[in-house]
PDB file of C-alpha atoms in Angstrom:
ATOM      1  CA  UNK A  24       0.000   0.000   0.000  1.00  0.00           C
ATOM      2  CA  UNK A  25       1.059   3.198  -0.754  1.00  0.00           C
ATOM      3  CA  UNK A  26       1.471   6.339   2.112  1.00  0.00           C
ATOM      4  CA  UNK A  27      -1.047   8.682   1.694  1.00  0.00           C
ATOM      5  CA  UNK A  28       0.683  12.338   1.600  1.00  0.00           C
ATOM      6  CA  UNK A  29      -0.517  14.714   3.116  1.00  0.00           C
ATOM      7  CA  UNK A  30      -0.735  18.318   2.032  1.00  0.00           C
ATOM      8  CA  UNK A  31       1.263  20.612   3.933  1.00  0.00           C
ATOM      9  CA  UNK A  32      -0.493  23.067   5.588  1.00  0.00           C
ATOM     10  CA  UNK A  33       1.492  26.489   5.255  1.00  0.00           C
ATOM     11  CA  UNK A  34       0.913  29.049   8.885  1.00  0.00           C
ATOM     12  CA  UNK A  35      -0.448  31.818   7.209  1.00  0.00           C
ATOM     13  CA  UNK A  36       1.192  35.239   8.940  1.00  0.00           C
ATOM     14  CA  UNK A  37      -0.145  37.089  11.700  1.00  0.00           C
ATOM     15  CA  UNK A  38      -2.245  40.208   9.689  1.00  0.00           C
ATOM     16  CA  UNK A  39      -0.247  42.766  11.252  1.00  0.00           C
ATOM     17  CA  UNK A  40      -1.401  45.954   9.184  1.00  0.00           C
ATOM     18  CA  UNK A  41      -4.728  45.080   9.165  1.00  0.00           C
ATOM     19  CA  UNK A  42      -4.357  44.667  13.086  1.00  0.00           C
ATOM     20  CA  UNK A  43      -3.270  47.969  13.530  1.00  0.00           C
ATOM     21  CA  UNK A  44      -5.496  49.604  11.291  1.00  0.00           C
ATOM     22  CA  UNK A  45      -8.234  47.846  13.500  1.00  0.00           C
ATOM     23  CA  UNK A  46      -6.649  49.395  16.854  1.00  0.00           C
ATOM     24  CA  UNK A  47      -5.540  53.028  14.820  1.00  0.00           C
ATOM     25  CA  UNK A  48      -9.539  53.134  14.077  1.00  0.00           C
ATOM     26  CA  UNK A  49     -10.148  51.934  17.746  1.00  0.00           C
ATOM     27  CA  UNK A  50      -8.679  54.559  19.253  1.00  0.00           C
ATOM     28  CA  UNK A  51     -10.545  57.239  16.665  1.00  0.00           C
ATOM     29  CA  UNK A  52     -13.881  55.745  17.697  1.00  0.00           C
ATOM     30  CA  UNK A  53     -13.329  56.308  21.567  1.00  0.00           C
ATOM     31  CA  UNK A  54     -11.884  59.603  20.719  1.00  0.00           C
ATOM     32  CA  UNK A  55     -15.202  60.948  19.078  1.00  0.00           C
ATOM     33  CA  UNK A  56     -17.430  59.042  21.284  1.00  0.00           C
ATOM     34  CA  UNK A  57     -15.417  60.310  24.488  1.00  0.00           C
ATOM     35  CA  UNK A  58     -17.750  63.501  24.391  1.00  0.00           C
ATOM     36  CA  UNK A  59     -20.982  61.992  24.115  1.00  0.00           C
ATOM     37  CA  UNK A  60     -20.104  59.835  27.250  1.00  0.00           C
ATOM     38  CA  UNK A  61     -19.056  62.391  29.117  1.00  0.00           C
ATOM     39  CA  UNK A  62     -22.272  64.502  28.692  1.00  0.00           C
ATOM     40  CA  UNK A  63     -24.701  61.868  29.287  1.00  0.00           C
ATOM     41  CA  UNK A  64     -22.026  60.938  32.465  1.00  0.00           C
ATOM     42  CA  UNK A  65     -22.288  64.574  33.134  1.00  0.00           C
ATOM     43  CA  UNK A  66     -26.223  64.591  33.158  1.00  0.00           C
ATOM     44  CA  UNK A  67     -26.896  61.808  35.674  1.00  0.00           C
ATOM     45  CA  UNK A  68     -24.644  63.624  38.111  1.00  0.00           C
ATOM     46  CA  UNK A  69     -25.541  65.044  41.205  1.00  0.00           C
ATOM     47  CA  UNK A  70     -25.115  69.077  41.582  1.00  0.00           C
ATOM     48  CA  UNK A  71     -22.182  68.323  43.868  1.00  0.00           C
ATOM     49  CA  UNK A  72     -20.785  65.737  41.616  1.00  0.00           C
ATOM     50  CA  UNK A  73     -20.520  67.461  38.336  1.00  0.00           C
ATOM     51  CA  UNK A  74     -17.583  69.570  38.899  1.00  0.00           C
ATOM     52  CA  UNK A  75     -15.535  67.001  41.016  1.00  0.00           C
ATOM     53  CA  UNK A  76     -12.926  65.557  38.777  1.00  0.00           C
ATOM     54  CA  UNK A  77     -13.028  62.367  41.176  1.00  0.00           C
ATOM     55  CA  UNK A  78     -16.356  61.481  40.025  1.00  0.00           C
ATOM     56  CA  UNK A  79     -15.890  59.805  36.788  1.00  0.00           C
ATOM     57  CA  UNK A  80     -19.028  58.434  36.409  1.00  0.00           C
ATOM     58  CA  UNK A  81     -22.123  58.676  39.039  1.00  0.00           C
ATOM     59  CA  UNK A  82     -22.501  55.744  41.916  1.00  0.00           C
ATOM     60  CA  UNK A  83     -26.087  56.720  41.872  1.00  0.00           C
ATOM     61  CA  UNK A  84     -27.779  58.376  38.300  1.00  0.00           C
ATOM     62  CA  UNK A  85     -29.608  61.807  39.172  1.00  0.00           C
ATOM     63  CA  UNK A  86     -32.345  61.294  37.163  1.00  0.00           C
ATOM     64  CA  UNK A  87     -33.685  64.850  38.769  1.00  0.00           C
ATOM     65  CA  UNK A  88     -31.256  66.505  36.321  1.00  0.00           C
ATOM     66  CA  UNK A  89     -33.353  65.575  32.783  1.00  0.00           C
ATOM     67  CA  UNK A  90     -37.295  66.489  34.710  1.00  0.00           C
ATOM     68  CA  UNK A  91     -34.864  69.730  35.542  1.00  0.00           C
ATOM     69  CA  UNK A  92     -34.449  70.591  31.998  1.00  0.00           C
ATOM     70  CA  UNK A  93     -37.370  69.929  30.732  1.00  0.00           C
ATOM     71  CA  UNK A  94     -39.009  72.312  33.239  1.00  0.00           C
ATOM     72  CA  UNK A  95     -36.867  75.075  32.848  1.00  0.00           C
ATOM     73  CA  UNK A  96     -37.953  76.132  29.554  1.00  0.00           C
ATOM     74  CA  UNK A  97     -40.547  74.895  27.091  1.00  0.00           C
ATOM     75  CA  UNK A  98     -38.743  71.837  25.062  1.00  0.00           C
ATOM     76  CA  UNK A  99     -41.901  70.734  23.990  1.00  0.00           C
ATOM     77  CA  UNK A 100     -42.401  73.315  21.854  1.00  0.00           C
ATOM     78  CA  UNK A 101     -38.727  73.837  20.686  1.00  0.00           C
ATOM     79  CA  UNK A 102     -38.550  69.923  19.666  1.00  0.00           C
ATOM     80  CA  UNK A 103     -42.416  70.042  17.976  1.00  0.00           C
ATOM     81  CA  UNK A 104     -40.406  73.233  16.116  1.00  0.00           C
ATOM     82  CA  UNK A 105     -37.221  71.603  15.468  1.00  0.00           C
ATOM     83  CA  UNK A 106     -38.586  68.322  14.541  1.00  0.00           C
ATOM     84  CA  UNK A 107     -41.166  69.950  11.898  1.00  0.00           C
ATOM     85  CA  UNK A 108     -38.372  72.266  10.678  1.00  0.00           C
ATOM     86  CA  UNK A 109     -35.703  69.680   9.812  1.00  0.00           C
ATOM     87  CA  UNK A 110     -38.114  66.956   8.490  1.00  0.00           C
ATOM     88  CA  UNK A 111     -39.438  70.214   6.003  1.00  0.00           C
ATOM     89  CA  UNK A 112     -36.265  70.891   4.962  1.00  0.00           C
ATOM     90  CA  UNK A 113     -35.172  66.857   4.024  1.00  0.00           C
ATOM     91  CA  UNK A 114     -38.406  66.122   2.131  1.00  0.00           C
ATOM     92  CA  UNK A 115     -37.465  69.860  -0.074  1.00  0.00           C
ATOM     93  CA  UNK A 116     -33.706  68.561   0.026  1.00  0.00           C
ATOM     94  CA  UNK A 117     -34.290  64.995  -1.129  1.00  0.00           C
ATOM     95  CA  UNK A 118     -37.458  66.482  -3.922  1.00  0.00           C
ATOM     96  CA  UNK A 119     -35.127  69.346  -5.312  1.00  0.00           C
ATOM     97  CA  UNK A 120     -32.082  67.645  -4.930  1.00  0.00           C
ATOM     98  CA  UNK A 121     -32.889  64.076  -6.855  1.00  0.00           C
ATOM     99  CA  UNK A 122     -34.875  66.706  -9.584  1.00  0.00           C
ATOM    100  CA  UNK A 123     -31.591  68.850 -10.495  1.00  0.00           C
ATOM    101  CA  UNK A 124     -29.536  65.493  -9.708  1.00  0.00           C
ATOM    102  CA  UNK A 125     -31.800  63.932 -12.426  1.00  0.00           C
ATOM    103  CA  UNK A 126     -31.324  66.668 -14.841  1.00  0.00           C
ATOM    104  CA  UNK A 127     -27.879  67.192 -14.965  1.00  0.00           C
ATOM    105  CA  UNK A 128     -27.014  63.278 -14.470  1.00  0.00           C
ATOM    106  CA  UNK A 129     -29.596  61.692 -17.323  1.00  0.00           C
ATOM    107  CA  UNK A 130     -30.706  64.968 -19.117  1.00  0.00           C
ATOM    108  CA  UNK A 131     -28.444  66.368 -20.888  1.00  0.00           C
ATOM    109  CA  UNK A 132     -29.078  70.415 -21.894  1.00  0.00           C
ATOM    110  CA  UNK A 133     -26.868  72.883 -23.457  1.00  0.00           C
ATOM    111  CA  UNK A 134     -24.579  74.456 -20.800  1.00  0.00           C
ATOM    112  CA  UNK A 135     -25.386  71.890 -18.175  1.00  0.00           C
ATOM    113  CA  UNK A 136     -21.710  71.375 -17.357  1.00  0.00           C
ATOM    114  CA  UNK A 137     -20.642  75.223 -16.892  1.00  0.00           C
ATOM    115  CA  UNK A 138     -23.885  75.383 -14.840  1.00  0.00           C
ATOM    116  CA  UNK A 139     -23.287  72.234 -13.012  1.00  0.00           C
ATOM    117  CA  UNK A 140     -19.803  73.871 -12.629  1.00  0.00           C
ATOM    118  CA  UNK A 141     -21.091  77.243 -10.791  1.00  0.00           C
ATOM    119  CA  UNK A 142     -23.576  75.700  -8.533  1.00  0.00           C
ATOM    120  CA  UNK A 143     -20.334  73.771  -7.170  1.00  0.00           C
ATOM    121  CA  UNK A 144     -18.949  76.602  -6.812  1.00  0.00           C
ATOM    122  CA  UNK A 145     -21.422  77.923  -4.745  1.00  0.00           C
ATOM    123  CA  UNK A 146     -20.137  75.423  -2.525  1.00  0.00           C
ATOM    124  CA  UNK A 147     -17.241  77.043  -1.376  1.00  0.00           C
ATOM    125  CA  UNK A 148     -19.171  79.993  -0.457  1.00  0.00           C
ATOM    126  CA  UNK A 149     -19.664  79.937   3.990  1.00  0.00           C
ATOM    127  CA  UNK A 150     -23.281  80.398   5.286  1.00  0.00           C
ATOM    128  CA  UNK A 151     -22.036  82.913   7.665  1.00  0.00           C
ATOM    129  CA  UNK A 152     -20.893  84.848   5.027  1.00  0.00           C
ATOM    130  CA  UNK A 153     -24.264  85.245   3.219  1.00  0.00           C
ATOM    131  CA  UNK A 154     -26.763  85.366   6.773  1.00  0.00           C
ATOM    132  CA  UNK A 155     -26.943  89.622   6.386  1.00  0.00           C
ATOM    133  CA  UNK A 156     -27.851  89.280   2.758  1.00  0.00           C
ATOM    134  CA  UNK A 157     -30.603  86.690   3.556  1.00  0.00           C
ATOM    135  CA  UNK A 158     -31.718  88.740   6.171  1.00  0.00           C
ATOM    136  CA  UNK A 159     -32.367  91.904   4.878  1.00  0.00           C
ATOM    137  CA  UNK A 160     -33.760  90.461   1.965  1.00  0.00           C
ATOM    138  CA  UNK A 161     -36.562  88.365   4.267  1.00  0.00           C
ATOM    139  CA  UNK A 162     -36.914  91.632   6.169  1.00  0.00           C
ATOM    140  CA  UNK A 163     -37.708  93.824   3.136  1.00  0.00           C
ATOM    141  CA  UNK A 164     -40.559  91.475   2.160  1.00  0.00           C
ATOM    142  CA  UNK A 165     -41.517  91.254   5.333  1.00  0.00           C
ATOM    143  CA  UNK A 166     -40.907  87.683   6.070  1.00  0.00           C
ATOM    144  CA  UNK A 167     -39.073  87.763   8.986  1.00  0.00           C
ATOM    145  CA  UNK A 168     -40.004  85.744  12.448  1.00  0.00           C
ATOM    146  CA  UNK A 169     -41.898  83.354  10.169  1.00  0.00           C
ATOM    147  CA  UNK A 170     -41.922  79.456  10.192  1.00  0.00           C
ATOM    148  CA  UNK A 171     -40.647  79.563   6.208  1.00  0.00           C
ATOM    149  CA  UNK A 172     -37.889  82.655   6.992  1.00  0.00           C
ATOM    150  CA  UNK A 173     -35.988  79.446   9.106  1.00  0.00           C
ATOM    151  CA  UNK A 174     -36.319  76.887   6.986  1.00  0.00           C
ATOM    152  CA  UNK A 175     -35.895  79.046   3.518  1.00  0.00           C
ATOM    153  CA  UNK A 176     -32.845  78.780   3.132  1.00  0.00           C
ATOM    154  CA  UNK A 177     -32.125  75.253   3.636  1.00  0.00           C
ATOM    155  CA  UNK A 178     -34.312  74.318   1.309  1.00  0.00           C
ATOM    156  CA  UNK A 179     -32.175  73.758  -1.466  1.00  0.00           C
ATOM    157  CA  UNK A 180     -28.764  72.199  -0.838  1.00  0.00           C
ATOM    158  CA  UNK A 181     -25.697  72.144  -3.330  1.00  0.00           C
ATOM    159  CA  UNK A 182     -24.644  69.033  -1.659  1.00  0.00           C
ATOM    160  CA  UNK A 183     -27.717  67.178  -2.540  1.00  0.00           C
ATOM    161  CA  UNK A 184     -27.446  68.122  -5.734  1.00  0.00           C
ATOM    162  CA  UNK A 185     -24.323  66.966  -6.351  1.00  0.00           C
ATOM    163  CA  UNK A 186     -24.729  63.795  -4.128  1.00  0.00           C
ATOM    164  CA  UNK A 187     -27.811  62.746  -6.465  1.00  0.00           C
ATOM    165  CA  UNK A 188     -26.212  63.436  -9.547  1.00  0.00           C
ATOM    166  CA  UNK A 189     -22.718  61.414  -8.947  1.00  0.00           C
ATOM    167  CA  UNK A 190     -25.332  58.699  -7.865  1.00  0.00           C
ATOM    168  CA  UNK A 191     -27.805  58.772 -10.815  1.00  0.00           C
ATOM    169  CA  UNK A 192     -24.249  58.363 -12.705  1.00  0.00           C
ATOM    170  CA  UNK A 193     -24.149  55.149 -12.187  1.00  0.00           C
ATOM    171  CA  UNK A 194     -27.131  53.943 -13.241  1.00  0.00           C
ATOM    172  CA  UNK A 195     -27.009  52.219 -16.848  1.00  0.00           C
ATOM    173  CA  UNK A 196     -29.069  54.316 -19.152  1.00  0.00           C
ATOM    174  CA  UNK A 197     -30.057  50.997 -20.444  1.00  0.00           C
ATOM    175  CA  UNK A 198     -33.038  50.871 -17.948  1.00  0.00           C
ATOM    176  CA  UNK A 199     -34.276  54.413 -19.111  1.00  0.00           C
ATOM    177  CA  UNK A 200     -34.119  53.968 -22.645  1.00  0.00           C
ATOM    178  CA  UNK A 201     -35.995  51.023 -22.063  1.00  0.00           C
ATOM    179  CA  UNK A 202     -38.645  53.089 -20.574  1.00  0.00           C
ATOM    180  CA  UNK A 203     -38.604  55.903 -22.644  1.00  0.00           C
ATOM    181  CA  UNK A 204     -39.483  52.532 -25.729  1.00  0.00           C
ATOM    182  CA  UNK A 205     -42.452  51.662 -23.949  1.00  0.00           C
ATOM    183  CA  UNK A 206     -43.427  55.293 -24.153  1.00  0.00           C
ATOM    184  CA  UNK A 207     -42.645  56.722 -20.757  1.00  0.00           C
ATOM    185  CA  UNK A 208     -41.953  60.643 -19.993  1.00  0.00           C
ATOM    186  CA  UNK A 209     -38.956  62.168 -18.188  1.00  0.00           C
ATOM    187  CA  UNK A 210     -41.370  62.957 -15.100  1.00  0.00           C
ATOM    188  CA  UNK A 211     -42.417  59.133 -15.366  1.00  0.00           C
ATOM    189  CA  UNK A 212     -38.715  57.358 -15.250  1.00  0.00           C
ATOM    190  CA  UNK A 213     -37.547  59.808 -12.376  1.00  0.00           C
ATOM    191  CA  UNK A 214     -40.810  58.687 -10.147  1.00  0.00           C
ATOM    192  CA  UNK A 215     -40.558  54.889 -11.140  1.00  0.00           C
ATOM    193  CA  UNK A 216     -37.462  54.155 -12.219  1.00  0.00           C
ATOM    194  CA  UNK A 217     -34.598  56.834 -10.675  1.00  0.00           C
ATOM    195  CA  UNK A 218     -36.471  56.879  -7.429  1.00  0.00           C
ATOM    196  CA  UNK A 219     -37.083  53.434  -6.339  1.00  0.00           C
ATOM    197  CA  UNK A 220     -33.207  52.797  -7.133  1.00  0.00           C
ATOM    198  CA  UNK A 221     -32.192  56.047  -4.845  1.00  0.00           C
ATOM    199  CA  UNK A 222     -32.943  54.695  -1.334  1.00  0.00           C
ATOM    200  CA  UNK A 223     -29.305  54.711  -0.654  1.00  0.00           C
ATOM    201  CA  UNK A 224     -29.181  58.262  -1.875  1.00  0.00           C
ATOM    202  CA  UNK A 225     -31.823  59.684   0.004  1.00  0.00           C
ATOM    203  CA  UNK A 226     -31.081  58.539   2.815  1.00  0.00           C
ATOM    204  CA  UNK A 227     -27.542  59.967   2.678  1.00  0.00           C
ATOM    205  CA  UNK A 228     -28.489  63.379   1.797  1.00  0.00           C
ATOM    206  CA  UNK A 229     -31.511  63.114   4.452  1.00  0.00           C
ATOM    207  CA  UNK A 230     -29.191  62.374   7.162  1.00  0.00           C
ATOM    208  CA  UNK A 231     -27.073  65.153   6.482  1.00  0.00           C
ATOM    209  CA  UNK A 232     -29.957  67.393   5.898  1.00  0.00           C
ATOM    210  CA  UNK A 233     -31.403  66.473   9.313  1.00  0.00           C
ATOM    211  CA  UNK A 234     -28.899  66.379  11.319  1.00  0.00           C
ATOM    212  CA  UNK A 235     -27.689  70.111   9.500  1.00  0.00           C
ATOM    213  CA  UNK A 236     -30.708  71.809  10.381  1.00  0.00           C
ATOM    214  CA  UNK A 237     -31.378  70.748  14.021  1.00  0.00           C
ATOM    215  CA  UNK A 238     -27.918  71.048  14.769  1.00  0.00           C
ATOM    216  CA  UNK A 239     -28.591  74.733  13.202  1.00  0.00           C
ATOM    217  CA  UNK A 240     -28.420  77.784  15.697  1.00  0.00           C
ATOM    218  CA  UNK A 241     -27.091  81.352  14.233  1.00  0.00           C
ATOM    219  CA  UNK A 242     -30.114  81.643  11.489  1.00  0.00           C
ATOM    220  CA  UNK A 243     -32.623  80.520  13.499  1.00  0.00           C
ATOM    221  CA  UNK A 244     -31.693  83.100  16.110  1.00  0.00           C
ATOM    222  CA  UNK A 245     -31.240  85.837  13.695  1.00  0.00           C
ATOM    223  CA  UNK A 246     -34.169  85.673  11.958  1.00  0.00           C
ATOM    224  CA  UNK A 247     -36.534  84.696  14.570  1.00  0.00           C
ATOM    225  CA  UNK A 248     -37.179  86.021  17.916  1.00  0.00           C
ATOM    226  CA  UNK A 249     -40.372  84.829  18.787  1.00  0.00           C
ATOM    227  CA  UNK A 250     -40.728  82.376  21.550  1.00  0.00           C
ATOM    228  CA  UNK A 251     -43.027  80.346  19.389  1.00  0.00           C
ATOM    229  CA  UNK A 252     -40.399  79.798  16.574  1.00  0.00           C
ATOM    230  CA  UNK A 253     -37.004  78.537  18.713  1.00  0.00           C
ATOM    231  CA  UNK A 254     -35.442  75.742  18.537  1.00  0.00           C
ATOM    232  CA  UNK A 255     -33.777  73.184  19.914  1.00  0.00           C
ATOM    233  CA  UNK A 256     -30.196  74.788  19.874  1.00  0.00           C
ATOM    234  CA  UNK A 257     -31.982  78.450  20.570  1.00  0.00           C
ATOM    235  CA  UNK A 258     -33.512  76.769  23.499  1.00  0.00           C
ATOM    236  CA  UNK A 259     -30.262  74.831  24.964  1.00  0.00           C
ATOM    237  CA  UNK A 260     -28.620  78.742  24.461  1.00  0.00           C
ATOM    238  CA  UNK A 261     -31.664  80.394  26.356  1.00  0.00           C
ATOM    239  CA  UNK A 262     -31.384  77.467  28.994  1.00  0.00           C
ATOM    240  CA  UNK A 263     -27.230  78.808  29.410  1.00  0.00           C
ATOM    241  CA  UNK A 264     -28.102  82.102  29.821  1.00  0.00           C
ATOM    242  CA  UNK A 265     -30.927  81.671  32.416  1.00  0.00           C
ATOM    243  CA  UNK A 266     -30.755  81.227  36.105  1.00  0.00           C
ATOM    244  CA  UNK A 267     -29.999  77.798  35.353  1.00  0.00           C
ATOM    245  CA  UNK A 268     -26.401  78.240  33.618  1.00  0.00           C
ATOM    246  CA  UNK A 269     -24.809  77.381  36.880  1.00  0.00           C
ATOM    247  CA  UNK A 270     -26.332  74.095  36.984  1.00  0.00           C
ATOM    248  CA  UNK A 271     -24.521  71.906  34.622  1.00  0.00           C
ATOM    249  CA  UNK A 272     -26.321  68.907  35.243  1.00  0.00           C
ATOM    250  CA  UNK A 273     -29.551  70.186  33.715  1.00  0.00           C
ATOM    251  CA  UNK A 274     -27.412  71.487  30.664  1.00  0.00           C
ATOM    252  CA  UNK A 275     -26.039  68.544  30.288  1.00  0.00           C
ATOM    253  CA  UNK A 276     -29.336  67.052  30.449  1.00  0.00           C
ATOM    254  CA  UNK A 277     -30.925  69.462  28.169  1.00  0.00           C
ATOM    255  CA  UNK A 278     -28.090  68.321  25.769  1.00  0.00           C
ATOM    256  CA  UNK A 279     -28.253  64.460  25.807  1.00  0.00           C
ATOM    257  CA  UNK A 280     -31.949  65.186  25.205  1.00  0.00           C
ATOM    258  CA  UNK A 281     -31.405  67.447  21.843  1.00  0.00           C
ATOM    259  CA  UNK A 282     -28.400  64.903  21.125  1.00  0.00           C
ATOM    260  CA  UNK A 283     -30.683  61.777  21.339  1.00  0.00           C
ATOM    261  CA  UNK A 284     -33.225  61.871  18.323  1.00  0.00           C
ATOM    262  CA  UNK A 285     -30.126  62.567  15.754  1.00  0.00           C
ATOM    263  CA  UNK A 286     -27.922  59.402  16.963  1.00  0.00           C
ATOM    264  CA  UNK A 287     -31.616  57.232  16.759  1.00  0.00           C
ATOM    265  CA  UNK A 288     -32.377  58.827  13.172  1.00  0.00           C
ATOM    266  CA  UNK A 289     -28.869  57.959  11.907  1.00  0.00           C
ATOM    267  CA  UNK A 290     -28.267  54.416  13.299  1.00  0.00           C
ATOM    268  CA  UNK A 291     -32.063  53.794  11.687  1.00  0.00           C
ATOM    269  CA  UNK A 292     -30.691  55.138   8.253  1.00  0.00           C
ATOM    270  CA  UNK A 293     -27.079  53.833   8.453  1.00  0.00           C
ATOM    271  CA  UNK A 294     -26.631  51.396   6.254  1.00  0.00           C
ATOM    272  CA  UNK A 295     -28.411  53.259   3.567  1.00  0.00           C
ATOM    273  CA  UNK A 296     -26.098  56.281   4.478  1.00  0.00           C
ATOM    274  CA  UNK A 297     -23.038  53.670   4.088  1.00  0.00           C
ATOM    275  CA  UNK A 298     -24.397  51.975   0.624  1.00  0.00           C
ATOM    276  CA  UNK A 299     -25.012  56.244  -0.646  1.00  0.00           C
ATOM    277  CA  UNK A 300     -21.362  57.110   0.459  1.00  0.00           C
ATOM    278  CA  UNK A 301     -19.989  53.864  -0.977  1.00  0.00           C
ATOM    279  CA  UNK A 302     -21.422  54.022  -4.641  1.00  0.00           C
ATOM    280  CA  UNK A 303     -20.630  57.945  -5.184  1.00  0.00           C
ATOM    281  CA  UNK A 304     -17.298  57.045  -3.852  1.00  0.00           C
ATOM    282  CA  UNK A 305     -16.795  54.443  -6.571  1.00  0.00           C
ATOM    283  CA  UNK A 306     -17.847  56.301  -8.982  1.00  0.00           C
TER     284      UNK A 306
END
């Protein structure tokens, strides 16, 4: 009989890079997510707790801290506000966004690149540089201290733009022309064709949009100084400045509670956000 051989088995070598990418991204994660742990640390603290730097994190959570906050100024209203601004200002992102994305992407006009080319441009222009324009422009029609003077000018976003149309880039005009043979219009491919494939895409640009505008505090207190129309941030600032400033606890109460709904609307949305990323990336 003859020996069966056995195939040698070769040790494959320890992964080193990828190990210490691993630990080099580690030690980036805790880094970032440091903050966030120390305000919500921060906002189960007792009063005499908070500033003692031998108090890492409480023995016993002060739950008083958050009914503090809440109390101390009306957060209903600012997060009915906030809440009702930002999801406004995604649905008019996403709608004008995927439109122009659509156009300059599948739809090609005369000009569309130099255009395409300037709105880009527009990019590199700050927000802060253009809030006294804005301003007295909404105050010379009037429009000032009004639900749409906060959310006008978010409505449209550059970024969306230019996130749709590097995504529509990748899809093969084969499935359009396809549709446009069985007689379909423009309108009628972007609603069931372009759309259904954008999920990725939208919910990219209506992460960013959301978190954007409730993270949003100079317009909003610029143009609108009714107590009716603040927000979130506005409200947090108000909270600062009142009697309560000295009581960090509720601040940092106040803030978990603002922080909260964006962390839950991006780990709903983040593998969408991921796929978005991924595929304009690529391309």
């Amino acid at each position: 009989m003859t020996a069966v051989t056995r195939p040698v088995r070769h040790k494959k070598p320890f992964p080193w890079k990828e190990a210490l990418r691993i630990l080099v991204l580690t030690l980036i994660s805790l880094l970032m997510i440091f903050p966030i742990f120390w305000m919500i640390s921060g906002s189960l603290k007792a009063p005499h707790e908070v500033m003692n730097k031998d108090v890492f994190w409480p023995a016993k959570p002060y739950w008083e801290n958050y009914a503090i906050a809440w109390k101390s100024a009306p957060f209903g209203q600012y997060f009915k506000n906030s809440i009702l601004m930002a999801t406004t200002v995604v649905i008019c992102q996403v709608l004008t966004g995927s439109l122009a994305g659509y156009a300059f992407a599948k739809l090609p006009f005369k000009l569309s690149k130099p255009i395409f080319f300037l709105f880009l441009c527009s990019m590199m222009i700050p927000s802060e540089a253009t809030i006294v324009s804005n301003f007295l422009t909404l105050a010379a029609l009037r429009l000032t201290n009004t639900f749409f003077s906060v959310i006008v000018v978010s409505l449209v976003s550059m970024f969306s733009v230019f996130l749709f149309r590097q995504f529509y880039k990748t899809i093969d005009n084969a499935l359009l022309e396809a549709a446009y043979i069985d007689g379909a219009g423009d309108l009628r491919v972007y609603w069931s064709i372009i759309l259904p494939l954008s999920k990725s895409a939208i919910a990219t640009v209506a992460i960013i949009g959301f978190i954007g505008n409730w993270n949003s505090y100079m317009w909003p207190k610029v143009v609108a100084t009714k107590e009716s129309l603040r927000t979130v941030q506005t409200g947090l600032r108000m909270l600062m400045q009142s009697d309560f400033g000295d009581d960090w606890g509720s601040i940092m109460a106040a803030a978990t509670l603002i922080t909260m709904p964006m962390i839950l609307f991006f780990v709903c949305l983040q593998r969408y956000f991921v796929q978005g990323i991924t595929k304009v990336g690529l391309k």
